[in-house]
Amino acid sequence: MPKYKVAWLPGDGVGIDVMDAVKIVLDKLKLDAEYIHGDIGWEFWKSEANPLPDRTVDLLNNTDCALFGAITSLPKQEAEAALIPELQGKGKVYASPIVRLRQEFNLRTNLRPCKAYPGNPLNYKEGIDIVVFRENTEDLYSGVEFHPFPDEVRETIKKHNPKIARFDHHPADEVAVSLRINTKTGCTNIITDAFEYAKKFNRKSVTVVEKPNVIRETSGLMVRTAREVAKKYPGIELWETNIDAMCMWLVKNPMDYSVLVTSNMFGDIVSDLCAQLVGGLGFACSGNIGDKLAVFEPTHGSAPKYAGQNKVNPIAMFLSAKMMLDWLGEADMGERLEKAIAEVIAEGKVRTYDMGGSNTSLEVAEAVAAKV
Ligand code: IPM
Ligand code: MG
């Protein structure tokens, strides 16, 4: 019996292309795994009104981890219109399957390394090496939203916080409310993960990225918790930066930063910024990590216009596979893979279009496989 069971979730569009590419590399590495296909994505929304069918949830309950390609999603009305006629008009609402996976499996840590591999022509500056820890289940992603805004909710809030009276003259259907819900446990977990990482990999600082001067309660909770947790790690400095200033500093002095830790929404934003500093979506890898399950994915979308053309850069997928190997405890294999990727980038002979080349995803895969 193979040592690991890996759920194989290509999803939509170029997700399928980059998964084909990473398979070449994993086979060459001879990872002792069984890869089990799982249905996920737009096709299953259209035909079943569920982009994450129960059978896929069951599969994930019985695997060690998952590799995930990409997903197509469209706004509410377009999604409804795409359903097969039998399913239309039944009030089905599209929910992002990756957000559901993160919440239903409590994949509470979103780890996003952003490293400038030497020789990558897309690097903003050489030497950038930032790791973003994004809380992955709470915050503005909690899904507790109202539109129209029910009167009884409004009145209840007024009893606790009169500031809401400022919106009284706006009728219910002209008010939309999304709750930012952060918990002490959520803050403690993500900040502890960031500090543990800094300790393990000898990083000198952890920067908590929030906005406590304005968003006093939720951002305040993160920063207060960071101060508490930091006390347990005397060798590592805690820096505090506001999200807006952080974006400026990252563009100005990206080399100053090492480990960033932040809440879900700010993490979504700042991790795209960091990814662009090291080559953009073709290099943006991630791991959604829980206690029992982890799902590794490139953070790019399904890019429908490139679907099936084997055109997009598969390196983000390869780096996500490297994270998976590390998580499985196959650190040697992970290191071999990363070295092979770094060599292919440095040599510059095999490159996809985003890097100025004309090679296919599969040719990049062959080049990396030849070096592992
Ligand atoms: C990401 C993506 C997702 C997110 C989308 C696809 C729901 O942008 O992983 O960063 O917002 O978290
Ligand atoms: Mg994002």
Tab-separated table of C-alpha atoms and ligand atoms in Angstrom:
chain	number	residue	atom	x	y	z
A	1	MET	CA	0.000	0.000	0.000
A	2	PRO	CA	1.343	3.477	-0.826
A	3	LYS	CA	2.504	5.509	2.152
A	4	TYR	CA	0.278	8.533	1.434
A	5	LYS	CA	-3.179	9.207	0.058
A	6	VAL	CA	-3.334	12.499	-1.782
A	7	ALA	CA	-6.619	13.959	-3.005
A	8	TRP	CA	-6.136	15.197	-6.549
A	9	LEU	CA	-8.370	18.226	-7.213
A	10	PRO	CA	-7.617	19.855	-10.586
A	11	GLY	CA	-10.770	22.009	-10.604
A	12	ASP	CA	-11.253	24.284	-13.609
A	13	GLY	CA	-9.383	25.858	-16.518
A	14	VAL	CA	-5.641	26.043	-16.170
A	15	GLY	CA	-5.941	24.253	-12.830
A	16	ILE	CA	-6.059	21.093	-14.948
A	17	ASP	CA	-2.988	22.123	-16.974
A	18	VAL	CA	-0.792	22.827	-13.959
A	19	MET	CA	-1.912	19.613	-12.263
A	20	ASP	CA	-0.861	17.636	-15.371
A	21	ALA	CA	2.496	19.366	-15.128
A	22	VAL	CA	3.062	18.704	-11.429
A	23	LYS	CA	2.201	15.017	-11.905
A	24	ILE	CA	5.273	14.656	-14.139
A	25	VAL	CA	7.452	16.082	-11.397
A	26	LEU	CA	5.931	14.053	-8.540
A	27	ASP	CA	6.255	10.847	-10.560
A	28	LYS	CA	9.908	11.588	-11.181
A	29	LEU	CA	10.420	12.172	-7.449
A	30	LYS	CA	8.761	8.799	-6.851
A	31	LEU	CA	6.651	10.059	-3.973
A	32	ASP	CA	5.082	6.930	-2.524
A	33	ALA	CA	1.510	8.153	-2.880
A	34	GLU	CA	-1.832	7.175	-4.258
A	35	TYR	CA	-3.477	10.131	-6.030
A	36	ILE	CA	-7.251	10.031	-5.872
A	37	HIS	CA	-9.261	12.300	-8.154
A	38	GLY	CA	-11.916	14.505	-6.532
A	39	ASP	CA	-14.700	16.412	-8.296
A	40	ILE	CA	-14.616	20.126	-7.591
A	41	GLY	CA	-15.425	23.282	-9.512
A	42	TRP	CA	-17.666	25.020	-11.950
A	43	GLU	CA	-18.792	21.898	-13.812
A	44	PHE	CA	-20.350	20.564	-10.595
A	45	TRP	CA	-21.928	23.896	-9.802
A	46	LYS	CA	-23.625	23.854	-13.206
A	47	SER	CA	-24.836	20.274	-13.026
A	48	GLU	CA	-25.406	19.763	-9.271
A	49	ALA	CA	-25.573	23.297	-7.860
A	50	ASN	CA	-22.681	22.297	-5.641
A	51	PRO	CA	-19.079	23.011	-6.664
A	52	LEU	CA	-17.832	20.959	-3.695
A	53	PRO	CA	-19.936	17.764	-3.779
A	54	ASP	CA	-20.312	15.660	-0.626
A	55	ARG	CA	-18.349	12.809	-2.245
A	56	THR	CA	-15.336	15.149	-2.425
A	57	VAL	CA	-15.754	16.121	1.223
A	58	ASP	CA	-15.801	12.382	2.063
A	59	LEU	CA	-12.671	11.852	0.009
A	60	LEU	CA	-10.892	14.609	1.921
A	61	ASN	CA	-11.903	13.006	5.194
A	62	ASN	CA	-9.985	9.939	4.079
A	63	THR	CA	-6.795	11.407	2.647
A	64	ASP	CA	-3.599	12.841	4.142
A	65	CYS	CA	-3.705	16.027	2.128
A	66	ALA	CA	-4.811	17.500	-1.180
A	67	LEU	CA	-3.335	19.207	-4.180
A	68	PHE	CA	-5.731	21.673	-5.711
A	69	GLY	CA	-5.526	23.429	-9.101
A	70	ALA	CA	-7.871	26.378	-9.560
A	71	ILE	CA	-11.518	27.309	-9.561
A	72	THR	CA	-13.750	29.465	-11.712
A	73	SER	CA	-16.313	31.506	-9.844
A	74	LEU	CA	-18.707	34.187	-11.006
A	75	PRO	CA	-20.927	36.698	-9.183
A	76	LYS	CA	-24.320	35.631	-7.839
A	77	GLN	CA	-26.522	36.331	-10.883
A	78	GLU	CA	-24.155	34.910	-13.492
A	79	ALA	CA	-23.723	31.797	-11.368
A	80	GLU	CA	-27.474	31.244	-11.129
A	81	ALA	CA	-27.824	31.665	-14.907
A	82	ALA	CA	-25.176	28.977	-15.539
A	83	LEU	CA	-27.140	26.265	-13.715
A	84	ILE	CA	-28.871	23.549	-15.761
A	85	PRO	CA	-32.546	24.520	-16.255
A	86	GLU	CA	-33.828	22.007	-13.645
A	87	LEU	CA	-31.797	23.736	-10.941
A	88	GLN	CA	-32.651	27.327	-11.788
A	89	GLY	CA	-35.029	29.439	-9.705
A	90	LYS	CA	-34.511	27.251	-6.625
A	91	GLY	CA	-32.569	29.842	-4.671
A	92	LYS	CA	-29.218	28.060	-5.098
A	93	VAL	CA	-26.359	30.345	-4.096
A	94	TYR	CA	-22.785	29.824	-5.262
A	95	ALA	CA	-20.240	29.586	-2.441
A	96	SER	CA	-16.511	29.443	-3.183
A	97	PRO	CA	-15.406	25.825	-2.634
A	98	ILE	CA	-11.953	26.827	-1.436
A	99	VAL	CA	-13.401	29.125	1.224
A	100	ARG	CA	-15.735	26.285	2.247
A	101	LEU	CA	-12.847	23.810	2.442
A	102	ARG	CA	-10.878	26.188	4.631
A	103	GLN	CA	-13.789	26.605	7.028
A	104	GLU	CA	-15.285	23.099	7.045
A	105	PHE	CA	-11.911	21.423	7.586
A	106	ASN	CA	-10.604	24.184	9.831
A	107	LEU	CA	-7.574	24.770	7.598
A	108	ARG	CA	-6.783	27.649	9.858
A	109	THR	CA	-3.360	28.686	8.584
A	110	ASN	CA	-2.735	29.978	5.104
A	111	LEU	CA	0.994	29.900	4.515
A	112	ARG	CA	2.297	31.878	1.530
A	113	PRO	CA	6.037	31.947	0.947
A	114	CYS	CA	7.232	34.616	-1.501
A	115	LYS	CA	10.850	34.130	-2.458
A	116	ALA	CA	12.765	35.819	-5.277
A	117	TYR	CA	14.576	32.937	-6.975
A	118	PRO	CA	17.833	34.251	-8.462
A	119	GLY	CA	17.618	34.845	-12.179
A	120	ASN	CA	13.863	35.220	-12.359
A	121	PRO	CA	13.468	38.164	-14.755
A	122	LEU	CA	10.196	39.041	-13.012
A	123	ASN	CA	11.772	39.668	-9.616
A	124	TYR	CA	11.118	43.163	-8.330
A	125	LYS	CA	14.399	42.992	-6.432
A	126	GLU	CA	16.800	40.109	-5.809
A	127	GLY	CA	16.918	38.747	-2.279
A	128	ILE	CA	13.276	39.132	-1.287
A	129	ASP	CA	12.243	36.307	1.014
A	130	ILE	CA	8.928	36.937	2.759
A	131	VAL	CA	6.535	34.429	4.274
A	132	VAL	CA	2.951	35.506	4.853
A	133	PHE	CA	0.870	33.843	7.561
A	134	ARG	CA	-2.772	34.580	6.806
A	135	GLU	CA	-5.524	33.549	9.221
A	136	ASN	CA	-7.755	31.425	7.026
A	137	THR	CA	-11.187	30.866	8.572
A	138	GLU	CA	-12.430	34.042	10.277
A	139	ASP	CA	-12.573	37.792	9.773
A	140	LEU	CA	-14.487	39.272	6.828
A	141	TYR	CA	-14.567	35.772	5.330
A	142	SER	CA	-16.876	34.505	8.100
A	143	GLY	CA	-19.826	34.808	5.724
A	144	VAL	CA	-22.035	36.519	8.306
A	145	GLU	CA	-23.554	39.155	6.066
A	146	PHE	CA	-26.846	40.991	5.718
A	147	HIS	CA	-28.584	42.561	2.767
A	148	PRO	CA	-31.210	43.839	3.326
A	149	PHE	CA	-30.185	44.708	6.880
A	150	PRO	CA	-32.948	43.383	9.178
A	151	ASP	CA	-34.505	45.962	11.509
A	152	GLU	CA	-34.280	43.715	14.545
A	153	VAL	CA	-30.545	43.253	14.052
A	154	ARG	CA	-30.173	47.011	13.714
A	155	GLU	CA	-32.160	47.649	16.910
A	156	THR	CA	-30.238	45.036	18.864
A	157	ILE	CA	-26.939	46.548	17.796
A	158	LYS	CA	-28.190	50.004	18.793
A	159	LYS	CA	-28.643	48.802	22.379
A	160	HIS	CA	-24.952	47.917	22.497
A	161	ASN	CA	-23.455	50.560	20.244
A	162	PRO	CA	-25.331	53.808	19.487
A	163	LYS	CA	-22.965	54.661	16.633
A	164	ILE	CA	-25.168	52.677	14.311
A	165	ALA	CA	-27.910	55.337	14.602
A	166	ARG	CA	-25.924	57.354	12.031
A	167	PHE	CA	-27.281	54.958	9.385
A	168	ASP	CA	-30.935	55.116	10.549
A	169	HIS	CA	-32.162	57.108	7.550
A	170	HIS	CA	-30.941	54.421	5.094
A	171	PRO	CA	-33.687	51.856	4.415
A	172	ALA	CA	-32.951	48.171	5.052
A	173	ASP	CA	-32.525	47.281	1.403
A	174	GLU	CA	-29.965	50.028	0.959
A	175	VAL	CA	-27.697	48.813	3.725
A	176	ALA	CA	-25.275	45.904	3.372
A	177	VAL	CA	-23.405	44.615	6.416
A	178	SER	CA	-20.525	42.121	6.553
A	179	LEU	CA	-19.296	41.181	10.004
A	180	ARG	CA	-15.609	41.001	10.744
A	181	ILE	CA	-15.403	38.260	13.343
A	182	ASN	CA	-12.028	37.483	14.871
A	183	THR	CA	-11.473	35.246	17.877
A	184	LYS	CA	-8.765	35.054	20.491
A	185	THR	CA	-8.154	31.424	19.499
A	186	GLY	CA	-7.854	32.345	15.827
A	187	CYS	CA	-5.416	35.160	16.612
A	188	THR	CA	-3.367	33.058	18.998
A	189	ASN	CA	-3.072	30.166	16.553
A	190	ILE	CA	-1.948	32.174	13.542
A	191	ILE	CA	0.491	34.284	15.540
A	192	THR	CA	1.949	31.235	17.253
A	193	ASP	CA	2.391	29.540	13.866
A	194	ALA	CA	4.245	32.595	12.589
A	195	PHE	CA	6.576	32.706	15.598
A	196	GLU	CA	7.200	28.949	15.510
A	197	TYR	CA	8.153	29.281	11.858
A	198	ALA	CA	10.470	32.193	12.643
A	199	LYS	CA	12.095	30.129	15.391
A	200	LYS	CA	12.525	27.045	13.213
A	201	PHE	CA	13.975	28.910	10.243
A	202	ASN	CA	15.989	31.427	12.198
A	203	ARG	CA	14.076	34.503	11.125
A	204	LYS	CA	14.791	37.626	13.141
A	205	SER	CA	11.409	39.351	13.064
A	206	VAL	CA	7.669	38.797	12.830
A	207	THR	CA	5.547	41.722	11.615
A	208	VAL	CA	1.904	41.828	12.628
A	209	VAL	CA	-0.017	43.675	9.925
A	210	GLU	CA	-3.340	45.207	11.036
A	211	LYS	CA	-5.099	48.540	11.528
A	212	PRO	CA	-5.746	48.832	15.284
A	213	ASN	CA	-5.803	52.644	15.277
A	214	VAL	CA	-9.154	52.533	13.432
A	215	ILE	CA	-10.512	48.989	13.646
A	216	ARG	CA	-9.982	48.956	17.373
A	217	GLU	CA	-11.593	45.712	18.382
A	218	THR	CA	-10.738	43.116	15.736
A	219	SER	CA	-7.355	44.490	14.714
A	220	GLY	CA	-6.756	45.400	18.353
A	221	LEU	CA	-7.274	41.776	19.372
A	222	MET	CA	-4.679	40.622	16.847
A	223	VAL	CA	-2.073	43.132	17.962
A	224	ARG	CA	-2.663	42.555	21.691
A	225	THR	CA	-2.425	38.814	21.137
A	226	ALA	CA	0.774	39.253	19.113
A	227	ARG	CA	2.345	41.125	22.026
A	228	GLU	CA	1.423	38.311	24.412
A	229	VAL	CA	2.662	35.530	22.153
A	230	ALA	CA	5.883	37.406	21.338
A	231	LYS	CA	6.909	37.246	25.010
A	232	LYS	CA	7.446	33.507	24.611
A	233	TYR	CA	9.980	34.088	21.820
A	234	PRO	CA	12.615	36.405	23.279
A	235	GLY	CA	15.034	36.067	20.321
A	236	ILE	CA	12.510	37.231	17.754
A	237	GLU	CA	11.447	40.852	17.376
A	238	LEU	CA	7.779	41.745	16.980
A	239	TRP	CA	7.128	44.633	14.612
A	240	GLU	CA	3.701	46.236	14.284
A	241	THR	CA	2.652	47.846	11.011
A	242	ASN	CA	-0.652	49.123	9.683
A	243	ILE	CA	-1.843	47.395	6.518
A	244	ASP	CA	-1.804	50.583	4.415
A	245	ALA	CA	1.706	51.551	5.450
A	246	MET	CA	2.807	47.942	5.042
A	247	CYS	CA	1.884	48.066	1.360
A	248	MET	CA	4.067	51.144	0.921
A	249	TRP	CA	6.971	49.685	2.865
A	250	LEU	CA	6.834	46.450	0.923
A	251	VAL	CA	7.211	48.354	-2.325
A	252	LYS	CA	9.915	50.600	-0.884
A	253	ASN	CA	12.017	48.199	1.210
A	254	PRO	CA	10.840	44.613	0.661
A	255	MET	CA	14.137	43.243	1.962
A	256	ASP	CA	13.424	44.520	5.456
A	257	TYR	CA	10.579	42.048	5.968
A	258	SER	CA	10.690	38.385	6.772
A	259	VAL	CA	7.604	36.867	8.387
A	260	LEU	CA	4.264	38.699	8.143
A	261	VAL	CA	1.210	37.664	10.119
A	262	THR	CA	-2.255	39.017	9.554
A	263	SER	CA	-5.975	38.375	9.474
A	264	ASN	CA	-7.840	36.808	6.562
A	265	MET	CA	-8.820	39.820	4.419
A	266	PHE	CA	-5.609	41.794	4.887
A	267	GLY	CA	-3.695	38.566	4.268
A	268	ASP	CA	-5.522	38.028	1.001
A	269	ILE	CA	-4.495	41.500	-0.139
A	270	VAL	CA	-0.949	41.694	1.142
A	271	SER	CA	-0.069	38.206	-0.107
A	272	ASP	CA	-0.935	39.235	-3.671
A	273	LEU	CA	1.332	42.229	-3.258
A	274	CYS	CA	4.156	40.018	-1.969
A	275	ALA	CA	3.615	37.499	-4.770
A	276	GLN	CA	4.000	40.233	-7.368
A	277	LEU	CA	7.343	41.227	-5.830
A	278	VAL	CA	8.706	37.795	-6.735
A	279	GLY	CA	7.222	37.215	-10.156
A	280	GLY	CA	3.456	37.303	-9.809
A	281	LEU	CA	0.857	34.617	-10.037
A	282	GLY	CA	3.161	32.119	-11.711
A	283	PHE	CA	5.132	31.928	-8.467
A	284	ALA	CA	2.400	32.330	-5.853
A	285	CYS	CA	2.195	29.070	-3.934
A	286	SER	CA	0.218	28.371	-0.787
A	287	GLY	CA	-0.750	25.840	1.820
A	288	ASN	CA	-4.069	25.810	3.679
A	289	ILE	CA	-3.061	23.989	6.795
A	290	GLY	CA	-5.174	22.435	9.522
A	291	ASP	CA	-4.448	19.931	12.255
A	292	LYS	CA	-5.634	16.916	10.274
A	293	LEU	CA	-5.743	18.008	6.652
A	294	ALA	CA	-3.845	20.402	4.436
A	295	VAL	CA	-4.722	21.619	0.942
A	296	PHE	CA	-1.921	22.990	-1.253
A	297	GLU	CA	-2.740	25.289	-4.158
A	298	PRO	CA	-1.262	27.925	-6.430
A	299	THR	CA	-3.148	31.118	-5.687
A	300	HIS	CA	-3.817	31.977	-9.320
A	301	GLY	CA	-7.288	31.572	-10.764
A	302	SER	CA	-8.499	29.260	-13.515
A	303	ALA	CA	-7.706	31.766	-16.336
A	304	PRO	CA	-10.430	30.423	-18.670
A	305	LYS	CA	-8.910	32.119	-21.724
A	306	TYR	CA	-5.768	29.964	-21.383
A	307	ALA	CA	-7.548	26.737	-20.404
A	308	GLY	CA	-6.200	23.609	-22.058
A	309	GLN	CA	-3.370	25.447	-23.815
A	310	ASN	CA	-0.618	24.366	-21.417
A	311	LYS	CA	0.555	27.897	-21.451
A	312	VAL	CA	0.598	29.137	-17.881
A	313	ASN	CA	3.546	28.976	-15.552
A	314	PRO	CA	3.330	25.794	-13.470
A	315	ILE	CA	5.994	26.903	-10.975
A	316	ALA	CA	3.420	28.136	-8.428
A	317	MET	CA	1.963	24.627	-8.522
A	318	PHE	CA	5.425	23.031	-8.175
A	319	LEU	CA	6.237	25.235	-5.194
A	320	SER	CA	2.886	24.259	-3.663
A	321	ALA	CA	3.858	20.613	-4.148
A	322	LYS	CA	7.137	21.369	-2.384
A	323	MET	CA	5.127	22.711	0.552
A	324	MET	CA	3.069	19.512	0.491
A	325	LEU	CA	6.220	17.372	0.629
A	326	ASP	CA	7.469	19.346	3.625
A	327	TRP	CA	4.117	18.965	5.340
A	328	LEU	CA	4.105	15.215	4.748
A	329	GLY	CA	7.522	15.033	6.387
A	330	GLU	CA	9.361	14.404	3.095
A	331	ALA	CA	11.677	17.369	3.601
A	332	ASP	CA	14.530	15.853	1.536
A	333	MET	CA	12.258	15.420	-1.415
A	334	GLY	CA	10.899	18.935	-0.891
A	335	GLU	CA	14.416	20.314	-0.930
A	336	ARG	CA	15.317	18.423	-4.104
A	337	LEU	CA	12.237	19.797	-5.786
A	338	GLU	CA	12.928	23.368	-4.748
A	339	LYS	CA	16.543	23.091	-5.887
A	340	ALA	CA	15.451	21.772	-9.270
A	341	ILE	CA	12.945	24.616	-9.679
A	342	ALA	CA	15.600	27.167	-8.670
A	343	GLU	CA	18.056	25.723	-11.195
A	344	VAL	CA	15.569	25.827	-14.051
A	345	ILE	CA	14.763	29.447	-13.203
A	346	ALA	CA	18.446	30.396	-12.921
A	347	GLU	CA	19.409	28.731	-16.217
A	348	GLY	CA	16.592	30.580	-17.977
A	349	LYS	CA	16.450	28.136	-20.897
A	350	VAL	CA	12.930	26.852	-20.346
A	351	ARG	CA	10.387	29.553	-19.590
A	352	THR	CA	6.677	30.133	-20.001
A	353	TYR	CA	5.347	33.282	-21.647
A	354	ASP	CA	5.077	35.310	-18.428
A	355	MET	CA	8.861	34.993	-18.025
A	356	GLY	CA	9.479	36.019	-21.616
A	357	GLY	CA	9.754	32.487	-22.973
A	358	SER	CA	7.613	30.341	-25.220
A	359	ASN	CA	7.722	26.970	-23.496
A	360	THR	CA	4.658	25.073	-22.381
A	361	SER	CA	3.767	24.117	-18.826
A	362	LEU	CA	4.703	20.537	-19.666
A	363	GLU	CA	8.125	21.517	-20.991
A	364	VAL	CA	8.817	23.359	-17.741
A	365	ALA	CA	7.704	20.216	-15.905
A	366	GLU	CA	10.083	18.052	-17.949
A	367	ALA	CA	12.946	20.462	-17.273
A	368	VAL	CA	12.311	20.392	-13.520
A	369	ALA	CA	11.788	16.629	-13.525
A	370	ALA	CA	15.116	16.148	-15.289
A	371	LYS	CA	16.839	17.855	-12.351
A	372	VAL	CA	15.164	16.309	-9.343
B	1	IPM	C1	-6.905	33.450	-2.477
B	1	IPM	C2	-8.073	33.762	-3.366
B	1	IPM	C3	-9.363	33.327	-2.681
B	1	IPM	C4	-9.514	34.158	-1.431
B	1	IPM	C5	-10.618	33.396	-3.568
B	1	IPM	C6	-10.458	32.558	-4.809
B	1	IPM	C7	-11.853	33.001	-2.824
B	1	IPM	O1	-8.079	35.116	-3.698
B	1	IPM	O2	-6.720	32.270	-2.122
B	1	IPM	O3	-6.169	34.365	-2.125
B	1	IPM	O4	-10.105	35.239	-1.457
B	1	IPM	O5	-9.039	33.725	-0.389
B	2	MG	MG	-6.353	36.180	-3.000
